[in-house]
Amino acid sequence: MPYSIMLDSGHGGRDPGAVYNGRAEKDDTLALTLAVGEILQDRGLDVLYTRTTDVYESPYQKAMEANESGVDFFLSIHRNSSLQPDTYSGVESLVYRKSGIKYEMAEDINSQLEAVGFINLGVKERPGLVVLRRTRMPAVLVEVGFINSETDNLLFDNNFSDIALAIAEGVLDTLELNHDLPPSPGSYTVQAGAFRNGAYADRLQQELLAQDFPAVTSQENGLYRVTVGTYPTLDEAAAMERRLKRAGYQTVIVNG
């Protein structure tokens, strides 16, 4: 029987969430949640949503909806904000308590998003949040960058597909499903790092080459990406990803 997960797009309807220069959190979270859900469905998970359009439900309603559905996991997707623009940058995940599979999933999601290029701000306990306190299943809330950070918004917009895949991969890593991926047509590579400083990318590339990993560095949208190999199927890319993880590297599979 496949795992089931409810995906929650933060805010919605009359509640825009954080707003910056006309950009609303509720729009970013809905687009990203639907993209993550599509990937997880393709990988065999049963995916439910608290919303698929711009409607409002209270956090309590969302928690009750998850409980009534009987899903195995709950993942709420948000974007962060700070009092002053461009003060903070990065991703963080929130859990009721740093224990169990929810904590592992939060760490796995953060690690995958770090490989895309975000600063990893870690996992924090937030027992007061309704969607973490009132849900009966393991629950994680991920803040995908700061909506009032130009750096994070550029990363979000230019790497949207990679970010959706990274969140999905974090979930799959926790459930140990990445070893059992079905073949899929296309071209895939495994990203081992993304840096704004080219010297860091070069250092990682040389380190990987010294261990006989076929690493290359490319530059795109202000980021230096270190990737390993090109593979025609997803399971071949996943095999390389497992090798890299065993060697201690944080990775994400990139399509195309």
PDB file of C-alpha atoms in Angstrom:
ATOM      1  CA  MET A   1       0.000   0.000   0.000  1.00  0.00           C
ATOM      2  CA  PRO A   2       1.531   3.355  -1.020  1.00  0.00           C
ATOM      3  CA  TYR A   3       2.275   6.134   1.423  1.00  0.00           C
ATOM      4  CA  SER A   4      -0.169   9.039   1.481  1.00  0.00           C
ATOM      5  CA  ILE A   5       0.615  12.686   2.119  1.00  0.00           C
ATOM      6  CA  MET A   6      -1.439  15.862   2.377  1.00  0.00           C
ATOM      7  CA  LEU A   7       0.230  18.922   0.888  1.00  0.00           C
ATOM      8  CA  ASP A   8      -0.785  22.306   2.236  1.00  0.00           C
ATOM      9  CA  SER A   9      -0.252  25.546   0.321  1.00  0.00           C
ATOM     10  CA  GLY A  10       0.271  28.178   2.985  1.00  0.00           C
ATOM     11  CA  HIS A  11      -2.390  30.898   3.296  1.00  0.00           C
ATOM     12  CA  GLY A  12      -4.869  31.538   0.445  1.00  0.00           C
ATOM     13  CA  GLY A  13      -8.005  33.514  -0.390  1.00  0.00           C
ATOM     14  CA  ARG A  14      -8.422  36.541   1.868  1.00  0.00           C
ATOM     15  CA  ASP A  15      -5.146  35.664   3.615  1.00  0.00           C
ATOM     16  CA  PRO A  16      -2.271  36.520   1.242  1.00  0.00           C
ATOM     17  CA  GLY A  17       0.460  35.613   3.729  1.00  0.00           C
ATOM     18  CA  ALA A  18       3.606  37.694   3.451  1.00  0.00           C
ATOM     19  CA  VAL A  19       3.566  40.298   0.662  1.00  0.00           C
ATOM     20  CA  TYR A  20       6.550  42.016  -0.929  1.00  0.00           C
ATOM     21  CA  ASN A  21       6.532  44.360  -3.948  1.00  0.00           C
ATOM     22  CA  GLY A  22       3.166  42.997  -5.069  1.00  0.00           C
ATOM     23  CA  ARG A  23       4.258  39.403  -4.640  1.00  0.00           C
ATOM     24  CA  ALA A  24       2.010  37.305  -2.378  1.00  0.00           C
ATOM     25  CA  GLU A  25       3.129  34.249  -0.452  1.00  0.00           C
ATOM     26  CA  LYS A  26      -0.160  32.459  -1.168  1.00  0.00           C
ATOM     27  CA  ASP A  27       0.576  32.461  -4.930  1.00  0.00           C
ATOM     28  CA  ASP A  28       4.140  31.147  -4.610  1.00  0.00           C
ATOM     29  CA  THR A  29       3.078  28.402  -2.221  1.00  0.00           C
ATOM     30  CA  LEU A  30       0.181  27.210  -4.375  1.00  0.00           C
ATOM     31  CA  ALA A  31       2.285  26.957  -7.526  1.00  0.00           C
ATOM     32  CA  LEU A  32       5.080  25.145  -5.703  1.00  0.00           C
ATOM     33  CA  THR A  33       2.771  22.778  -3.816  1.00  0.00           C
ATOM     34  CA  LEU A  34       1.044  21.651  -7.008  1.00  0.00           C
ATOM     35  CA  ALA A  35       4.426  21.038  -8.662  1.00  0.00           C
ATOM     36  CA  VAL A  36       5.674  19.009  -5.683  1.00  0.00           C
ATOM     37  CA  GLY A  37       2.454  17.008  -5.634  1.00  0.00           C
ATOM     38  CA  GLU A  38       2.756  16.109  -9.295  1.00  0.00           C
ATOM     39  CA  ILE A  39       6.254  14.712  -8.736  1.00  0.00           C
ATOM     40  CA  LEU A  40       5.214  12.715  -5.670  1.00  0.00           C
ATOM     41  CA  GLN A  41       2.238  11.274  -7.519  1.00  0.00           C
ATOM     42  CA  ASP A  42       4.527  10.226 -10.368  1.00  0.00           C
ATOM     43  CA  ARG A  43       6.713   8.456  -7.775  1.00  0.00           C
ATOM     44  CA  GLY A  44       3.786   6.427  -6.452  1.00  0.00           C
ATOM     45  CA  LEU A  45       2.540   8.395  -3.431  1.00  0.00           C
ATOM     46  CA  ASP A  46      -1.138   9.145  -2.823  1.00  0.00           C
ATOM     47  CA  VAL A  47      -1.286  12.950  -2.709  1.00  0.00           C
ATOM     48  CA  LEU A  48      -4.090  15.064  -1.256  1.00  0.00           C
ATOM     49  CA  TYR A  49      -4.224  18.857  -1.033  1.00  0.00           C
ATOM     50  CA  THR A  50      -5.730  21.321   1.412  1.00  0.00           C
ATOM     51  CA  ARG A  51      -6.328  23.594  -1.550  1.00  0.00           C
ATOM     52  CA  THR A  52      -5.713  23.622  -5.300  1.00  0.00           C
ATOM     53  CA  THR A  53      -7.133  27.102  -5.927  1.00  0.00           C
ATOM     54  CA  ASP A  54      -7.009  30.502  -4.231  1.00  0.00           C
ATOM     55  CA  VAL A  55      -9.326  29.788  -1.303  1.00  0.00           C
ATOM     56  CA  TYR A  56      -9.005  30.347   2.434  1.00  0.00           C
ATOM     57  CA  GLU A  57      -9.073  27.700   5.149  1.00  0.00           C
ATOM     58  CA  SER A  58      -7.972  28.305   8.721  1.00  0.00           C
ATOM     59  CA  PRO A  59      -4.948  26.375  10.025  1.00  0.00           C
ATOM     60  CA  TYR A  60      -7.329  24.466  12.296  1.00  0.00           C
ATOM     61  CA  GLN A  61      -9.512  23.462   9.325  1.00  0.00           C
ATOM     62  CA  LYS A  62      -6.425  22.244   7.486  1.00  0.00           C
ATOM     63  CA  ALA A  63      -5.291  20.157  10.434  1.00  0.00           C
ATOM     64  CA  MET A  64      -8.754  18.621  10.839  1.00  0.00           C
ATOM     65  CA  GLU A  65      -8.952  17.911   7.122  1.00  0.00           C
ATOM     66  CA  ALA A  66      -5.652  16.039   7.327  1.00  0.00           C
ATOM     67  CA  ASN A  67      -6.804  14.069  10.369  1.00  0.00           C
ATOM     68  CA  GLU A  68     -10.093  13.098   8.749  1.00  0.00           C
ATOM     69  CA  SER A  69      -8.350  11.968   5.557  1.00  0.00           C
ATOM     70  CA  GLY A  70      -6.138   9.536   7.448  1.00  0.00           C
ATOM     71  CA  VAL A  71      -2.984  10.431   5.493  1.00  0.00           C
ATOM     72  CA  ASP A  72       0.419   9.216   6.655  1.00  0.00           C
ATOM     73  CA  PHE A  73       2.175  12.614   6.476  1.00  0.00           C
ATOM     74  CA  PHE A  74       1.381  16.332   6.323  1.00  0.00           C
ATOM     75  CA  LEU A  75       3.628  18.882   4.592  1.00  0.00           C
ATOM     76  CA  SER A  76       2.861  22.605   4.655  1.00  0.00           C
ATOM     77  CA  ILE A  77       4.734  24.834   2.193  1.00  0.00           C
ATOM     78  CA  HIS A  78       5.337  28.505   3.006  1.00  0.00           C
ATOM     79  CA  ARG A  79       7.723  31.354   2.311  1.00  0.00           C
ATOM     80  CA  ASN A  80       9.418  33.286   5.080  1.00  0.00           C
ATOM     81  CA  SER A  81       9.583  37.040   5.688  1.00  0.00           C
ATOM     82  CA  SER A  82      11.534  39.474   7.866  1.00  0.00           C
ATOM     83  CA  LEU A  83      10.805  42.944   9.238  1.00  0.00           C
ATOM     84  CA  GLN A  84      13.359  44.565   6.916  1.00  0.00           C
ATOM     85  CA  PRO A  85      13.840  43.481   3.267  1.00  0.00           C
ATOM     86  CA  ASP A  86      17.038  41.668   2.321  1.00  0.00           C
ATOM     87  CA  THR A  87      17.976  41.070   5.946  1.00  0.00           C
ATOM     88  CA  TYR A  88      17.806  37.270   5.918  1.00  0.00           C
ATOM     89  CA  SER A  89      18.086  34.546   3.308  1.00  0.00           C
ATOM     90  CA  GLY A  90      17.640  30.797   3.291  1.00  0.00           C
ATOM     91  CA  VAL A  91      15.304  27.893   3.989  1.00  0.00           C
ATOM     92  CA  GLU A  92      14.189  26.466   7.302  1.00  0.00           C
ATOM     93  CA  SER A  93      11.760  23.758   8.310  1.00  0.00           C
ATOM     94  CA  LEU A  94       9.553  23.696  11.394  1.00  0.00           C
ATOM     95  CA  VAL A  95       8.350  20.706  13.424  1.00  0.00           C
ATOM     96  CA  TYR A  96       6.424  20.231  16.644  1.00  0.00           C
ATOM     97  CA  ARG A  97       9.422  18.523  18.220  1.00  0.00           C
ATOM     98  CA  LYS A  98      12.859  17.539  16.938  1.00  0.00           C
ATOM     99  CA  SER A  99      12.260  13.812  17.068  1.00  0.00           C
ATOM    100  CA  GLY A 100      11.041  10.951  14.931  1.00  0.00           C
ATOM    101  CA  ILE A 101      10.424  10.708  11.215  1.00  0.00           C
ATOM    102  CA  LYS A 102       9.047  14.272  10.956  1.00  0.00           C
ATOM    103  CA  TYR A 103      12.427  15.621  12.094  1.00  0.00           C
ATOM    104  CA  GLU A 104      14.226  13.365   9.631  1.00  0.00           C
ATOM    105  CA  MET A 105      11.959  14.528   6.805  1.00  0.00           C
ATOM    106  CA  ALA A 106      12.528  18.190   7.698  1.00  0.00           C
ATOM    107  CA  GLU A 107      16.292  17.671   7.622  1.00  0.00           C
ATOM    108  CA  ASP A 108      16.114  15.779   4.320  1.00  0.00           C
ATOM    109  CA  ILE A 109      14.035  18.534   2.695  1.00  0.00           C
ATOM    110  CA  ASN A 110      16.430  21.223   3.931  1.00  0.00           C
ATOM    111  CA  SER A 111      19.437  19.286   2.636  1.00  0.00           C
ATOM    112  CA  GLN A 112      17.894  18.912  -0.804  1.00  0.00           C
ATOM    113  CA  LEU A 113      17.014  22.613  -0.958  1.00  0.00           C
ATOM    114  CA  GLU A 114      20.535  23.493   0.145  1.00  0.00           C
ATOM    115  CA  ALA A 115      21.842  21.552  -2.850  1.00  0.00           C
ATOM    116  CA  VAL A 116      19.717  23.772  -5.112  1.00  0.00           C
ATOM    117  CA  GLY A 117      21.477  26.852  -3.716  1.00  0.00           C
ATOM    118  CA  PHE A 118      19.572  28.020  -0.627  1.00  0.00           C
ATOM    119  CA  ILE A 119      21.285  28.697   2.682  1.00  0.00           C
ATOM    120  CA  ASN A 120      20.218  25.984   5.136  1.00  0.00           C
ATOM    121  CA  LEU A 121      18.937  27.675   8.301  1.00  0.00           C
ATOM    122  CA  GLY A 122      18.152  24.343   9.932  1.00  0.00           C
ATOM    123  CA  VAL A 123      15.150  22.754  11.590  1.00  0.00           C
ATOM    124  CA  LYS A 124      13.359  24.525  14.448  1.00  0.00           C
ATOM    125  CA  GLU A 125      10.698  23.488  16.954  1.00  0.00           C
ATOM    126  CA  ARG A 126       7.387  25.386  16.730  1.00  0.00           C
ATOM    127  CA  PRO A 127       4.943  23.581  19.040  1.00  0.00           C
ATOM    128  CA  GLY A 128       2.552  26.539  18.945  1.00  0.00           C
ATOM    129  CA  LEU A 129       1.710  26.236  15.240  1.00  0.00           C
ATOM    130  CA  VAL A 130      -1.738  24.740  14.776  1.00  0.00           C
ATOM    131  CA  VAL A 131      -0.887  22.664  11.697  1.00  0.00           C
ATOM    132  CA  LEU A 132       1.958  21.057  13.638  1.00  0.00           C
ATOM    133  CA  ARG A 133       0.211  20.782  17.011  1.00  0.00           C
ATOM    134  CA  ARG A 134      -3.238  19.564  15.935  1.00  0.00           C
ATOM    135  CA  THR A 135      -2.290  17.101  13.173  1.00  0.00           C
ATOM    136  CA  ARG A 136      -2.164  13.473  14.296  1.00  0.00           C
ATOM    137  CA  MET A 137       0.389  12.377  11.692  1.00  0.00           C
ATOM    138  CA  PRO A 138       4.046  13.463  11.293  1.00  0.00           C
ATOM    139  CA  ALA A 139       3.931  17.075  10.069  1.00  0.00           C
ATOM    140  CA  VAL A 140       6.529  19.444   8.624  1.00  0.00           C
ATOM    141  CA  LEU A 141       6.251  23.102   7.644  1.00  0.00           C
ATOM    142  CA  VAL A 142       8.941  24.261   5.220  1.00  0.00           C
ATOM    143  CA  GLU A 143       9.762  27.943   4.625  1.00  0.00           C
ATOM    144  CA  VAL A 144      11.150  28.069   1.077  1.00  0.00           C
ATOM    145  CA  GLY A 145      13.266  31.204   1.218  1.00  0.00           C
ATOM    146  CA  PHE A 146      12.359  34.743   2.253  1.00  0.00           C
ATOM    147  CA  ILE A 147       9.789  36.469   0.069  1.00  0.00           C
ATOM    148  CA  ASN A 148      11.389  39.853   0.840  1.00  0.00           C
ATOM    149  CA  SER A 149      14.879  38.690  -0.147  1.00  0.00           C
ATOM    150  CA  GLU A 150      15.860  39.530  -3.713  1.00  0.00           C
ATOM    151  CA  THR A 151      18.418  36.710  -3.607  1.00  0.00           C
ATOM    152  CA  ASP A 152      15.869  34.109  -2.555  1.00  0.00           C
ATOM    153  CA  ASN A 153      13.252  35.342  -5.026  1.00  0.00           C
ATOM    154  CA  LEU A 154      15.734  35.125  -7.893  1.00  0.00           C
ATOM    155  CA  LEU A 155      16.624  31.601  -6.844  1.00  0.00           C
ATOM    156  CA  PHE A 156      12.937  30.690  -6.464  1.00  0.00           C
ATOM    157  CA  ASP A 157      11.964  31.997  -9.901  1.00  0.00           C
ATOM    158  CA  ASN A 158      14.970  30.763 -11.872  1.00  0.00           C
ATOM    159  CA  ASN A 159      15.072  27.306 -10.299  1.00  0.00           C
ATOM    160  CA  PHE A 160      11.392  26.598  -9.670  1.00  0.00           C
ATOM    161  CA  SER A 161      11.393  23.069 -11.118  1.00  0.00           C
ATOM    162  CA  ASP A 162      14.579  22.135  -9.245  1.00  0.00           C
ATOM    163  CA  ILE A 163      13.069  23.426  -5.992  1.00  0.00           C
ATOM    164  CA  ALA A 164       9.895  21.387  -6.454  1.00  0.00           C
ATOM    165  CA  LEU A 165      11.987  18.304  -7.213  1.00  0.00           C
ATOM    166  CA  ALA A 166      14.217  18.955  -4.190  1.00  0.00           C
ATOM    167  CA  ILE A 167      11.245  19.050  -1.798  1.00  0.00           C
ATOM    168  CA  ALA A 168       9.842  15.871  -3.316  1.00  0.00           C
ATOM    169  CA  GLU A 169      13.250  14.184  -3.105  1.00  0.00           C
ATOM    170  CA  GLY A 170      13.493  15.152   0.564  1.00  0.00           C
ATOM    171  CA  VAL A 171      10.205  13.379   1.261  1.00  0.00           C
ATOM    172  CA  LEU A 172      11.251  10.345  -0.769  1.00  0.00           C
ATOM    173  CA  ASP A 173      14.639  10.186   0.952  1.00  0.00           C
ATOM    174  CA  THR A 174      12.918   9.956   4.318  1.00  0.00           C
ATOM    175  CA  LEU A 175      10.603   7.207   3.099  1.00  0.00           C
ATOM    176  CA  GLU A 176      13.569   5.451   1.453  1.00  0.00           C
ATOM    177  CA  LEU A 177      11.737   5.299  -1.858  1.00  0.00           C
ATOM    178  CA  ASN A 178      14.460   6.750  -4.064  1.00  0.00           C
ATOM    179  CA  HIS A 179      16.025   3.304  -4.421  1.00  0.00           C
ATOM    180  CA  ASP A 180      12.866   2.092  -6.154  1.00  0.00           C
ATOM    181  CA  LEU A 181      12.196   4.719  -8.824  1.00  0.00           C
ATOM    182  CA  PRO A 182      10.548   3.662 -12.084  1.00  0.00           C
ATOM    183  CA  PRO A 183      12.397   4.334 -15.348  1.00  0.00           C
ATOM    184  CA  SER A 184      11.389   7.608 -16.940  1.00  0.00           C
ATOM    185  CA  PRO A 185      12.386   9.062 -20.306  1.00  0.00           C
ATOM    186  CA  GLY A 186      14.536  12.168 -20.461  1.00  0.00           C
ATOM    187  CA  SER A 187      17.934  13.382 -19.385  1.00  0.00           C
ATOM    188  CA  TYR A 188      18.984  13.594 -15.737  1.00  0.00           C
ATOM    189  CA  THR A 189      22.017  14.699 -13.803  1.00  0.00           C
ATOM    190  CA  VAL A 190      22.905  14.740 -10.112  1.00  0.00           C
ATOM    191  CA  GLN A 191      23.707  18.125  -8.607  1.00  0.00           C
ATOM    192  CA  ALA A 192      26.221  18.020  -5.772  1.00  0.00           C
ATOM    193  CA  GLY A 193      26.340  21.739  -5.056  1.00  0.00           C
ATOM    194  CA  ALA A 194      25.346  25.233  -6.147  1.00  0.00           C
ATOM    195  CA  PHE A 195      27.418  28.276  -5.185  1.00  0.00           C
ATOM    196  CA  ARG A 196      27.506  32.004  -5.779  1.00  0.00           C
ATOM    197  CA  ASN A 197      31.294  31.875  -5.449  1.00  0.00           C
ATOM    198  CA  GLY A 198      32.974  30.043  -8.322  1.00  0.00           C
ATOM    199  CA  ALA A 199      35.990  29.150  -6.187  1.00  0.00           C
ATOM    200  CA  TYR A 200      33.793  26.981  -3.951  1.00  0.00           C
ATOM    201  CA  ALA A 201      32.376  25.198  -6.986  1.00  0.00           C
ATOM    202  CA  ASP A 202      35.840  24.561  -8.380  1.00  0.00           C
ATOM    203  CA  ARG A 203      36.987  23.157  -5.042  1.00  0.00           C
ATOM    204  CA  LEU A 204      34.038  20.740  -4.914  1.00  0.00           C
ATOM    205  CA  GLN A 205      34.556  19.680  -8.524  1.00  0.00           C
ATOM    206  CA  GLN A 206      38.214  18.857  -7.930  1.00  0.00           C
ATOM    207  CA  GLU A 207      37.333  16.956  -4.760  1.00  0.00           C
ATOM    208  CA  LEU A 208      34.789  14.838  -6.659  1.00  0.00           C
ATOM    209  CA  LEU A 209      37.116  14.228  -9.589  1.00  0.00           C
ATOM    210  CA  ALA A 210      39.768  12.989  -7.175  1.00  0.00           C
ATOM    211  CA  GLN A 211      37.275  10.291  -6.122  1.00  0.00           C
ATOM    212  CA  ASP A 212      36.537   9.358  -9.770  1.00  0.00           C
ATOM    213  CA  PHE A 213      33.131  11.055  -9.878  1.00  0.00           C
ATOM    214  CA  PRO A 214      32.602  12.647 -13.356  1.00  0.00           C
ATOM    215  CA  ALA A 215      31.961  16.136 -12.003  1.00  0.00           C
ATOM    216  CA  VAL A 216      31.565  19.263 -14.133  1.00  0.00           C
ATOM    217  CA  THR A 217      30.843  22.896 -13.281  1.00  0.00           C
ATOM    218  CA  SER A 218      28.435  25.131 -15.181  1.00  0.00           C
ATOM    219  CA  GLN A 219      27.308  28.706 -14.601  1.00  0.00           C
ATOM    220  CA  GLU A 220      23.685  29.828 -14.886  1.00  0.00           C
ATOM    221  CA  ASN A 221      21.678  32.690 -13.398  1.00  0.00           C
ATOM    222  CA  GLY A 222      24.555  33.768 -11.166  1.00  0.00           C
ATOM    223  CA  LEU A 223      25.089  30.293  -9.694  1.00  0.00           C
ATOM    224  CA  TYR A 224      27.958  27.859 -10.241  1.00  0.00           C
ATOM    225  CA  ARG A 225      26.516  24.347 -10.305  1.00  0.00           C
ATOM    226  CA  VAL A 226      28.558  21.199  -9.778  1.00  0.00           C
ATOM    227  CA  THR A 227      26.876  18.174 -11.364  1.00  0.00           C
ATOM    228  CA  VAL A 228      27.875  14.549 -11.769  1.00  0.00           C
ATOM    229  CA  GLY A 229      27.095  12.640 -14.965  1.00  0.00           C
ATOM    230  CA  THR A 230      24.188  12.639 -17.397  1.00  0.00           C
ATOM    231  CA  TYR A 231      21.740   9.748 -17.335  1.00  0.00           C
ATOM    232  CA  PRO A 232      18.904   8.720 -19.690  1.00  0.00           C
ATOM    233  CA  THR A 233      16.718   7.295 -16.924  1.00  0.00           C
ATOM    234  CA  LEU A 234      15.755   8.374 -13.440  1.00  0.00           C
ATOM    235  CA  ASP A 235      16.829   5.128 -11.783  1.00  0.00           C
ATOM    236  CA  GLU A 236      20.360   5.487 -13.205  1.00  0.00           C
ATOM    237  CA  ALA A 237      20.570   9.016 -11.814  1.00  0.00           C
ATOM    238  CA  ALA A 238      19.242   7.736  -8.483  1.00  0.00           C
ATOM    239  CA  ALA A 239      22.002   5.098  -8.389  1.00  0.00           C
ATOM    240  CA  MET A 240      24.661   7.813  -8.728  1.00  0.00           C
ATOM    241  CA  GLU A 241      22.866   9.930  -6.146  1.00  0.00           C
ATOM    242  CA  ARG A 242      23.077   7.050  -3.656  1.00  0.00           C
ATOM    243  CA  ARG A 243      26.824   6.700  -4.318  1.00  0.00           C
ATOM    244  CA  LEU A 244      27.350  10.396  -3.679  1.00  0.00           C
ATOM    245  CA  LYS A 245      25.273  10.348  -0.499  1.00  0.00           C
ATOM    246  CA  ARG A 246      27.251   7.389   0.810  1.00  0.00           C
ATOM    247  CA  ALA A 247      30.371   9.475   0.185  1.00  0.00           C
ATOM    248  CA  GLY A 248      28.892  12.249   2.325  1.00  0.00           C
ATOM    249  CA  TYR A 249      27.599  14.704  -0.295  1.00  0.00           C
ATOM    250  CA  GLN A 250      24.243  16.508  -0.342  1.00  0.00           C
ATOM    251  CA  THR A 251      22.579  15.985  -3.713  1.00  0.00           C
ATOM    252  CA  VAL A 252      19.502  16.615  -5.803  1.00  0.00           C
ATOM    253  CA  ILE A 253      18.482  14.976  -9.091  1.00  0.00           C
ATOM    254  CA  VAL A 254      17.901  17.534 -11.845  1.00  0.00           C
ATOM    255  CA  ASN A 255      15.772  16.859 -14.909  1.00  0.00           C
ATOM    256  CA  GLY A 256      17.148  18.174 -18.189  1.00  0.00           C
TER     257      GLY A 256
END
